[in-house]
PDB file of C-alpha atoms in Angstrom:
ATOM      1  CA  MET A   1     -17.445  -2.326   9.713  1.00  0.00           C
ATOM      2  CA  LYS A   2     -14.120  -1.992   7.847  1.00  0.00           C
ATOM      3  CA  LEU A   3     -10.970  -0.017   8.554  1.00  0.00           C
ATOM      4  CA  LEU A   4      -9.526   1.432   5.335  1.00  0.00           C
ATOM      5  CA  LEU A   5      -5.924   2.620   4.961  1.00  0.00           C
ATOM      6  CA  ASP A   6      -4.334   4.882   2.337  1.00  0.00           C
ATOM      7  CA  LEU A   7      -0.532   4.838   2.602  1.00  0.00           C
ATOM      8  CA  GLY A   8       0.664   7.760   0.474  1.00  0.00           C
ATOM      9  CA  ASN A   9       4.129   9.187  -0.034  1.00  0.00           C
ATOM     10  CA  THR A  10       3.672  11.967   2.528  1.00  0.00           C
ATOM     11  CA  ARG A  11       1.186  10.586   5.017  1.00  0.00           C
ATOM     12  CA  LEU A  12      -1.112   7.749   6.033  1.00  0.00           C
ATOM     13  CA  LYS A  13      -4.847   8.397   5.915  1.00  0.00           C
ATOM     14  CA  TRP A  14      -7.407   6.070   7.478  1.00  0.00           C
ATOM     15  CA  ALA A  15     -11.172   5.814   7.754  1.00  0.00           C
ATOM     16  CA  LEU A  16     -13.666   3.546   9.465  1.00  0.00           C
ATOM     17  CA  ARG A  17     -16.462   2.570   7.095  1.00  0.00           C
ATOM     18  CA  ASP A  18     -19.771   1.152   8.342  1.00  0.00           C
ATOM     19  CA  GLY A  19     -21.899   0.195   5.349  1.00  0.00           C
ATOM     20  CA  ALA A  20     -22.312   3.403   3.382  1.00  0.00           C
ATOM     21  CA  ASP A  21     -21.311   5.618   6.333  1.00  0.00           C
ATOM     22  CA  TRP A  22     -17.941   7.020   7.356  1.00  0.00           C
ATOM     23  CA  ARG A  23     -17.713   6.613  11.135  1.00  0.00           C
ATOM     24  CA  ALA A  24     -14.277   8.125  11.797  1.00  0.00           C
ATOM     25  CA  ASN A  25     -11.167   9.205   9.931  1.00  0.00           C
ATOM     26  CA  GLY A  26      -7.728  10.670  10.434  1.00  0.00           C
ATOM     27  CA  ALA A  27      -4.231  11.119   9.061  1.00  0.00           C
ATOM     28  CA  VAL A  28      -0.643  10.994  10.257  1.00  0.00           C
ATOM     29  CA  ALA A  29       2.494  12.176   8.457  1.00  0.00           C
ATOM     30  CA  TRP A  30       5.416   9.782   8.067  1.00  0.00           C
ATOM     31  CA  ASN A  31       7.737  12.216   9.846  1.00  0.00           C
ATOM     32  CA  GLU A  32       5.617  11.852  13.003  1.00  0.00           C
ATOM     33  CA  ASN A  33       5.695   8.983  15.485  1.00  0.00           C
ATOM     34  CA  VAL A  34       3.269   6.870  13.468  1.00  0.00           C
ATOM     35  CA  ALA A  35       2.848   4.055  16.007  1.00  0.00           C
ATOM     36  CA  ASP A  36       2.001   6.428  18.869  1.00  0.00           C
ATOM     37  CA  ALA A  37      -0.303   8.563  16.720  1.00  0.00           C
ATOM     38  CA  LEU A  38      -2.250   5.545  15.476  1.00  0.00           C
ATOM     39  CA  ALA A  39      -2.466   3.980  18.933  1.00  0.00           C
ATOM     40  CA  GLU A  40      -3.999   7.167  20.301  1.00  0.00           C
ATOM     41  CA  ALA A  41      -6.359   7.692  17.349  1.00  0.00           C
ATOM     42  CA  TRP A  42      -7.548   4.096  17.273  1.00  0.00           C
ATOM     43  CA  SER A  43      -7.874   3.543  21.030  1.00  0.00           C
ATOM     44  CA  SER A  44     -11.532   4.603  21.113  1.00  0.00           C
ATOM     45  CA  LEU A  45     -12.653   3.033  17.830  1.00  0.00           C
ATOM     46  CA  PRO A  46     -15.053   0.084  17.687  1.00  0.00           C
ATOM     47  CA  GLN A  47     -13.582  -3.209  16.491  1.00  0.00           C
ATOM     48  CA  PRO A  48     -13.562  -3.460  12.686  1.00  0.00           C
ATOM     49  CA  ALA A  49     -14.419  -6.760  11.040  1.00  0.00           C
ATOM     50  CA  ALA A  50     -11.482  -6.433   8.629  1.00  0.00           C
ATOM     51  CA  VAL A  51      -8.741  -4.024   7.535  1.00  0.00           C
ATOM     52  CA  PHE A  52      -7.943  -3.154   3.912  1.00  0.00           C
ATOM     53  CA  GLY A  53      -5.065  -1.028   2.698  1.00  0.00           C
ATOM     54  CA  ALA A  54      -3.805   0.665  -0.458  1.00  0.00           C
ATOM     55  CA  SER A  55      -0.108   1.493  -0.398  1.00  0.00           C
ATOM     56  CA  VAL A  56       2.431   3.255  -2.592  1.00  0.00           C
ATOM     57  CA  VAL A  57       5.175   3.136   0.066  1.00  0.00           C
ATOM     58  CA  ASP A  58       7.933   0.651   0.840  1.00  0.00           C
ATOM     59  CA  ALA A  59       7.553  -2.672   2.630  1.00  0.00           C
ATOM     60  CA  PRO A  60       9.059  -1.458   5.951  1.00  0.00           C
ATOM     61  CA  ARG A  61       6.423   1.255   6.310  1.00  0.00           C
ATOM     62  CA  GLU A  62       3.677  -1.205   5.402  1.00  0.00           C
ATOM     63  CA  ALA A  63       5.044  -3.519   8.102  1.00  0.00           C
ATOM     64  CA  ARG A  64       5.007  -0.713  10.695  1.00  0.00           C
ATOM     65  CA  VAL A  65       1.376   0.042   9.958  1.00  0.00           C
ATOM     66  CA  ALA A  66       0.484  -3.661   9.975  1.00  0.00           C
ATOM     67  CA  ALA A  67       2.052  -3.930  13.425  1.00  0.00           C
ATOM     68  CA  SER A  68      -0.092  -1.031  14.673  1.00  0.00           C
ATOM     69  CA  VAL A  69      -3.200  -2.684  13.230  1.00  0.00           C
ATOM     70  CA  ALA A  70      -2.323  -5.959  14.959  1.00  0.00           C
ATOM     71  CA  VAL A  71      -1.836  -4.252  18.315  1.00  0.00           C
ATOM     72  CA  ALA A  72      -5.026  -2.190  18.090  1.00  0.00           C
ATOM     73  CA  PHE A  73      -7.397  -4.698  16.512  1.00  0.00           C
ATOM     74  CA  GLY A  74      -5.716  -8.107  16.218  1.00  0.00           C
ATOM     75  CA  HIS A  75      -6.113  -8.067  12.427  1.00  0.00           C
ATOM     76  CA  GLU A  76      -3.660  -8.335   9.550  1.00  0.00           C
ATOM     77  CA  PRO A  77      -4.365  -5.813   6.769  1.00  0.00           C
ATOM     78  CA  PHE A  78      -5.229  -7.027   3.296  1.00  0.00           C
ATOM     79  CA  TRP A  79      -3.100  -4.960   0.919  1.00  0.00           C
ATOM     80  CA  LEU A  80      -4.802  -4.345  -2.414  1.00  0.00           C
ATOM     81  CA  ARG A  81      -2.363  -4.584  -5.330  1.00  0.00           C
ATOM     82  CA  THR A  82      -3.428  -2.962  -8.571  1.00  0.00           C
ATOM     83  CA  PRO A  83      -5.548  -5.371 -10.629  1.00  0.00           C
ATOM     84  CA  ALA A  84      -6.037  -5.548 -14.384  1.00  0.00           C
ATOM     85  CA  GLU A  85      -9.729  -4.825 -13.911  1.00  0.00           C
ATOM     86  CA  ALA A  86     -12.105  -4.112 -11.037  1.00  0.00           C
ATOM     87  CA  CYS A  87     -15.310  -2.199 -10.345  1.00  0.00           C
ATOM     88  CA  GLY A  88     -15.800  -1.429 -14.037  1.00  0.00           C
ATOM     89  CA  VAL A  89     -12.322   0.078 -14.535  1.00  0.00           C
ATOM     90  CA  ARG A  90      -9.894  -1.610 -16.954  1.00  0.00           C
ATOM     91  CA  ASN A  91      -6.213  -0.895 -16.385  1.00  0.00           C
ATOM     92  CA  ALA A  92      -4.252   0.209 -19.493  1.00  0.00           C
ATOM     93  CA  TYR A  93      -0.903  -1.051 -18.206  1.00  0.00           C
ATOM     94  CA  ALA A  94       0.470  -4.246 -19.764  1.00  0.00           C
ATOM     95  CA  GLU A  95       1.836  -5.029 -16.279  1.00  0.00           C
ATOM     96  CA  PRO A  96      -1.179  -4.000 -14.162  1.00  0.00           C
ATOM     97  CA  GLN A  97       0.608  -3.852 -10.808  1.00  0.00           C
ATOM     98  CA  LYS A  98       3.038  -1.251 -12.186  1.00  0.00           C
ATOM     99  CA  LEU A  99       0.204   1.288 -12.096  1.00  0.00           C
ATOM    100  CA  GLY A 100       0.044   2.925  -8.680  1.00  0.00           C
ATOM    101  CA  VAL A 101      -2.893   1.556  -6.720  1.00  0.00           C
ATOM    102  CA  ASP A 102      -3.744   5.117  -5.692  1.00  0.00           C
ATOM    103  CA  ARG A 103      -4.257   6.052  -9.350  1.00  0.00           C
ATOM    104  CA  PHE A 104      -6.388   2.977  -9.980  1.00  0.00           C
ATOM    105  CA  LEU A 105      -8.600   3.601  -6.948  1.00  0.00           C
ATOM    106  CA  ALA A 106      -9.039   7.260  -7.904  1.00  0.00           C
ATOM    107  CA  MET A 107     -10.456   6.018 -11.214  1.00  0.00           C
ATOM    108  CA  VAL A 108     -12.721   3.554  -9.389  1.00  0.00           C
ATOM    109  CA  ALA A 109     -14.018   6.424  -7.240  1.00  0.00           C
ATOM    110  CA  ALA A 110     -14.577   8.675 -10.266  1.00  0.00           C
ATOM    111  CA  ARG A 111     -16.485   5.962 -12.141  1.00  0.00           C
ATOM    112  CA  ALA A 112     -18.591   5.195  -9.059  1.00  0.00           C
ATOM    113  CA  ASP A 113     -19.433   8.916  -8.852  1.00  0.00           C
ATOM    114  CA  GLY A 114     -20.577   8.928 -12.489  1.00  0.00           C
ATOM    115  CA  LEU A 115     -17.800  11.226 -13.707  1.00  0.00           C
ATOM    116  CA  ALA A 116     -16.420   9.157 -16.587  1.00  0.00           C
ATOM    117  CA  PRO A 117     -15.282  10.214 -19.135  1.00  0.00           C
ATOM    118  CA  CYS A 118     -12.812  12.265 -17.162  1.00  0.00           C
ATOM    119  CA  VAL A 119      -9.215  13.221 -16.538  1.00  0.00           C
ATOM    120  CA  LEU A 120      -7.862  12.678 -13.034  1.00  0.00           C
ATOM    121  CA  ALA A 121      -4.923  14.624 -11.652  1.00  0.00           C
ATOM    122  CA  GLY A 122      -3.209  13.601  -8.425  1.00  0.00           C
ATOM    123  CA  VAL A 123      -1.237  16.573  -7.086  1.00  0.00           C
ATOM    124  CA  GLY A 124       1.169  15.528  -4.371  1.00  0.00           C
ATOM    125  CA  THR A 125       4.799  14.472  -4.209  1.00  0.00           C
ATOM    126  CA  ALA A 126       4.224  13.306  -7.773  1.00  0.00           C
ATOM    127  CA  LEU A 127       1.849  14.818 -10.303  1.00  0.00           C
ATOM    128  CA  THR A 128      -0.099  11.958 -11.874  1.00  0.00           C
ATOM    129  CA  LEU A 129      -2.527  12.186 -14.767  1.00  0.00           C
ATOM    130  CA  ASP A 130      -4.958   9.545 -16.002  1.00  0.00           C
ATOM    131  CA  ALA A 131      -7.666   9.474 -18.656  1.00  0.00           C
ATOM    132  CA  LEU A 132     -10.758   7.369 -18.009  1.00  0.00           C
ATOM    133  CA  ALA A 133     -13.256   6.675 -20.792  1.00  0.00           C
ATOM    134  CA  ALA A 134     -17.010   6.477 -20.322  1.00  0.00           C
ATOM    135  CA  ASP A 135     -16.934   2.674 -20.550  1.00  0.00           C
ATOM    136  CA  GLY A 136     -14.313   2.400 -17.798  1.00  0.00           C
ATOM    137  CA  ARG A 137     -11.267   1.979 -20.027  1.00  0.00           C
ATOM    138  CA  HIS A 138      -8.125   3.560 -18.655  1.00  0.00           C
ATOM    139  CA  LEU A 139      -6.487   5.245 -21.652  1.00  0.00           C
ATOM    140  CA  GLY A 140      -3.145   5.768 -19.937  1.00  0.00           C
ATOM    141  CA  GLY A 141      -1.532   8.698 -18.193  1.00  0.00           C
ATOM    142  CA  LEU A 142       1.560  10.658 -17.227  1.00  0.00           C
ATOM    143  CA  ILE A 143       3.768  11.085 -14.164  1.00  0.00           C
ATOM    144  CA  ALA A 144       5.820  14.188 -13.348  1.00  0.00           C
ATOM    145  CA  PRO A 145       7.231  15.745 -10.195  1.00  0.00           C
ATOM    146  CA  GLY A 146       4.660  17.583  -8.123  1.00  0.00           C
ATOM    147  CA  PRO A 147       5.120  21.374  -7.866  1.00  0.00           C
ATOM    148  CA  ARG A 148       6.745  21.255  -4.427  1.00  0.00           C
ATOM    149  CA  LEU A 149       9.116  18.481  -5.511  1.00  0.00           C
ATOM    150  CA  MET A 150       9.995  20.541  -8.596  1.00  0.00           C
ATOM    151  CA  GLN A 151      10.921  23.426  -6.327  1.00  0.00           C
ATOM    152  CA  ARG A 152      13.069  21.246  -4.052  1.00  0.00           C
ATOM    153  CA  SER A 153      14.800  19.640  -7.028  1.00  0.00           C
ATOM    154  CA  LEU A 154      15.622  23.019  -8.533  1.00  0.00           C
ATOM    155  CA  LEU A 155      17.019  24.355  -5.273  1.00  0.00           C
ATOM    156  CA  GLY A 156      19.096  21.221  -4.750  1.00  0.00           C
ATOM    157  CA  ALA A 157      20.618  21.240  -8.222  1.00  0.00           C
ATOM    158  CA  THR A 158      21.536  24.909  -8.615  1.00  0.00           C
ATOM    159  CA  ALA A 159      24.204  26.968  -6.906  1.00  0.00           C
ATOM    160  CA  GLN A 160      22.694  30.436  -7.115  1.00  0.00           C
ATOM    161  CA  VAL A 161      18.965  29.801  -6.928  1.00  0.00           C
ATOM    162  CA  ARG A 162      18.578  30.247  -3.187  1.00  0.00           C
ATOM    163  CA  PRO A 163      15.515  32.397  -2.437  1.00  0.00           C
ATOM    164  CA  ALA A 164      15.368  33.743   1.099  1.00  0.00           C
ATOM    165  CA  HIS A 165      11.612  33.270   1.395  1.00  0.00           C
ATOM    166  CA  ALA A 166       8.748  31.329  -0.088  1.00  0.00           C
ATOM    167  CA  GLY A 167       7.600  32.761  -3.383  1.00  0.00           C
ATOM    168  CA  THR A 168       4.215  33.836  -4.673  1.00  0.00           C
ATOM    169  CA  VAL A 169       2.768  32.556  -7.933  1.00  0.00           C
ATOM    170  CA  VAL A 170       2.588  35.387 -10.487  1.00  0.00           C
ATOM    171  CA  GLU A 171       2.476  35.541 -14.287  1.00  0.00           C
ATOM    172  CA  ALA A 172       5.937  37.125 -14.602  1.00  0.00           C
ATOM    173  CA  ALA A 173       8.213  37.379 -11.559  1.00  0.00           C
ATOM    174  CA  ASP A 174      10.697  40.136 -10.735  1.00  0.00           C
ATOM    175  CA  ASN A 175      12.535  38.159  -8.028  1.00  0.00           C
ATOM    176  CA  THR A 176      13.955  34.653  -7.655  1.00  0.00           C
ATOM    177  CA  ALA A 177      11.549  33.408  -4.985  1.00  0.00           C
ATOM    178  CA  ASP A 178       8.482  34.258  -7.050  1.00  0.00           C
ATOM    179  CA  ALA A 179      10.141  33.008 -10.245  1.00  0.00           C
ATOM    180  CA  VAL A 180      10.793  29.566  -8.749  1.00  0.00           C
ATOM    181  CA  ALA A 181       7.343  29.206  -7.212  1.00  0.00           C
ATOM    182  CA  SER A 182       5.590  30.493 -10.317  1.00  0.00           C
ATOM    183  CA  GLY A 183       7.589  28.368 -12.735  1.00  0.00           C
ATOM    184  CA  CYS A 184       6.949  25.141 -10.847  1.00  0.00           C
ATOM    185  CA  TRP A 185       3.265  25.630 -10.029  1.00  0.00           C
ATOM    186  CA  LEU A 186       2.367  27.005 -13.454  1.00  0.00           C
ATOM    187  CA  ALA A 187       4.275  24.174 -15.139  1.00  0.00           C
ATOM    188  CA  ALA A 188       2.114  21.683 -13.236  1.00  0.00           C
ATOM    189  CA  ALA A 189      -1.042  23.559 -14.225  1.00  0.00           C
ATOM    190  CA  ALA A 190       0.038  23.699 -17.874  1.00  0.00           C
ATOM    191  CA  LEU A 191       0.756  19.958 -17.986  1.00  0.00           C
ATOM    192  CA  ILE A 192      -2.704  19.164 -16.601  1.00  0.00           C
ATOM    193  CA  GLU A 193      -4.376  21.460 -19.121  1.00  0.00           C
ATOM    194  CA  ARG A 194      -2.341  20.051 -22.020  1.00  0.00           C
ATOM    195  CA  PHE A 195      -3.107  16.439 -21.078  1.00  0.00           C
ATOM    196  CA  ALA A 196      -6.828  17.164 -20.752  1.00  0.00           C
ATOM    197  CA  ALA A 197      -6.865  18.903 -24.141  1.00  0.00           C
ATOM    198  CA  ARG A 198      -4.910  16.143 -25.891  1.00  0.00           C
ATOM    199  CA  MET A 199      -7.108  13.404 -24.429  1.00  0.00           C
ATOM    200  CA  ALA A 200     -10.382  15.173 -25.248  1.00  0.00           C
ATOM    201  CA  PRO A 201     -10.861  13.573 -28.717  1.00  0.00           C
ATOM    202  CA  ALA A 202     -10.377  10.064 -27.334  1.00  0.00           C
ATOM    203  CA  LEU A 203     -12.803  10.853 -24.497  1.00  0.00           C
ATOM    204  CA  GLY A 204     -15.515  12.171 -26.792  1.00  0.00           C
ATOM    205  CA  GLY A 205     -15.123  15.868 -26.057  1.00  0.00           C
ATOM    206  CA  ALA A 206     -13.951  18.070 -23.209  1.00  0.00           C
ATOM    207  CA  PRO A 207     -13.709  15.686 -20.246  1.00  0.00           C
ATOM    208  CA  ALA A 208     -14.534  16.407 -16.635  1.00  0.00           C
ATOM    209  CA  LEU A 209     -11.349  17.249 -14.727  1.00  0.00           C
ATOM    210  CA  ARG A 210     -10.931  16.066 -11.146  1.00  0.00           C
ATOM    211  CA  LEU A 211      -8.050  17.027  -8.849  1.00  0.00           C
ATOM    212  CA  GLY A 212      -6.977  15.055  -5.787  1.00  0.00           C
ATOM    213  CA  GLY A 213      -3.942  14.962  -3.516  1.00  0.00           C
ATOM    214  CA  GLY A 214      -2.480  17.207  -0.871  1.00  0.00           C
ATOM    215  CA  ASP A 215      -1.711  20.128  -3.203  1.00  0.00           C
ATOM    216  CA  ALA A 216      -4.873  19.935  -5.316  1.00  0.00           C
ATOM    217  CA  GLU A 217      -6.587  22.823  -3.555  1.00  0.00           C
ATOM    218  CA  ALA A 218      -3.564  25.091  -4.041  1.00  0.00           C
ATOM    219  CA  LEU A 219      -3.287  24.231  -7.739  1.00  0.00           C
ATOM    220  CA  LEU A 220      -6.996  24.493  -8.584  1.00  0.00           C
ATOM    221  CA  PRO A 221      -7.130  28.328  -8.926  1.00  0.00           C
ATOM    222  CA  LEU A 222      -4.183  28.261 -11.343  1.00  0.00           C
ATOM    223  CA  LEU A 223      -6.069  26.215 -13.929  1.00  0.00           C
ATOM    224  CA  ALA A 224      -7.833  27.843 -16.863  1.00  0.00           C
ATOM    225  CA  THR A 225      -9.822  24.625 -17.341  1.00  0.00           C
ATOM    226  CA  PRO A 226     -12.851  24.074 -15.054  1.00  0.00           C
ATOM    227  CA  ALA A 227     -12.109  21.384 -12.467  1.00  0.00           C
ATOM    228  CA  GLN A 228     -13.435  19.970  -9.217  1.00  0.00           C
ATOM    229  CA  LEU A 229     -11.657  18.756  -6.107  1.00  0.00           C
ATOM    230  CA  ALA A 230     -11.755  15.104  -5.095  1.00  0.00           C
ATOM    231  CA  HIS A 231     -11.422  14.545  -1.363  1.00  0.00           C
ATOM    232  CA  ASP A 232     -10.054  11.208  -0.140  1.00  0.00           C
ATOM    233  CA  SER A 233     -10.501   9.577  -3.544  1.00  0.00           C
ATOM    234  CA  VAL A 234      -8.219   6.642  -2.670  1.00  0.00           C
ATOM    235  CA  LEU A 235     -10.245   5.793   0.439  1.00  0.00           C
ATOM    236  CA  HIS A 236     -13.473   6.273  -1.533  1.00  0.00           C
ATOM    237  CA  GLY A 237     -12.246   3.965  -4.292  1.00  0.00           C
ATOM    238  CA  LEU A 238     -11.062   1.426  -1.755  1.00  0.00           C
ATOM    239  CA  ALA A 239     -14.507   1.480  -0.122  1.00  0.00           C
ATOM    240  CA  VAL A 240     -16.121   0.812  -3.518  1.00  0.00           C
ATOM    241  CA  TRP A 241     -13.731  -2.075  -4.136  1.00  0.00           C
ATOM    242  CA  VAL A 242     -14.341  -3.603  -0.678  1.00  0.00           C
ATOM    243  CA  ALA A 243     -18.114  -3.358  -1.128  1.00  0.00           C
ATOM    244  CA  ALA A 244     -17.838  -5.220  -4.451  1.00  0.00           C
ATOM    245  CA  GLN A 245     -16.042  -8.201  -2.935  1.00  0.00           C
TER     246      GLN A 245
END
């Protein structure tokens, strides 16, 4: 039995994996009391044999989670750093560890699910895009602000764009709130569609498109390109990697 950790920019997700079965799972946002939340959530769990983590956050937050793991289970987490190659996926980056481990594990999960060739979009604080060929080659990708971060950046950098309420996504807005929301969310959708179209020749035709991340479900209906949601792809990819060791 293994405890798997996904330390993302907005929250920590965890799952207890027993062979091929998920025994328990949960999440806690970084703006909560992480130590107390984990202590409560983990108090009734069976003892895992080992703990594995994938992290895109800073060392202090990793250390806080490691301390909670030590208190609850007496283990030290093994933090996976992005490799050049694993589980049939070959990293395109010349410096492999510069690729976010969340992006790499999402590709591992997609390949394990038989989706390659495909384009993967991670829709969260950042919008990440990656192209994965049928033979497991990572063809590279893009990073942009996620739609909510775009909105916050725009509001923080302008003097007169101060909508009084959250906007609705429409094709052409007649008020500032809707204009901001629509511009940011539709820009994210357009970038995903453009990347998928541009990568199609290298992937041998129109690739499968998979969306993950906290805002994936909200963005999905805005796409003209058929796509599917990926739930917990980092934890899934981490489980595949652990099983291969």
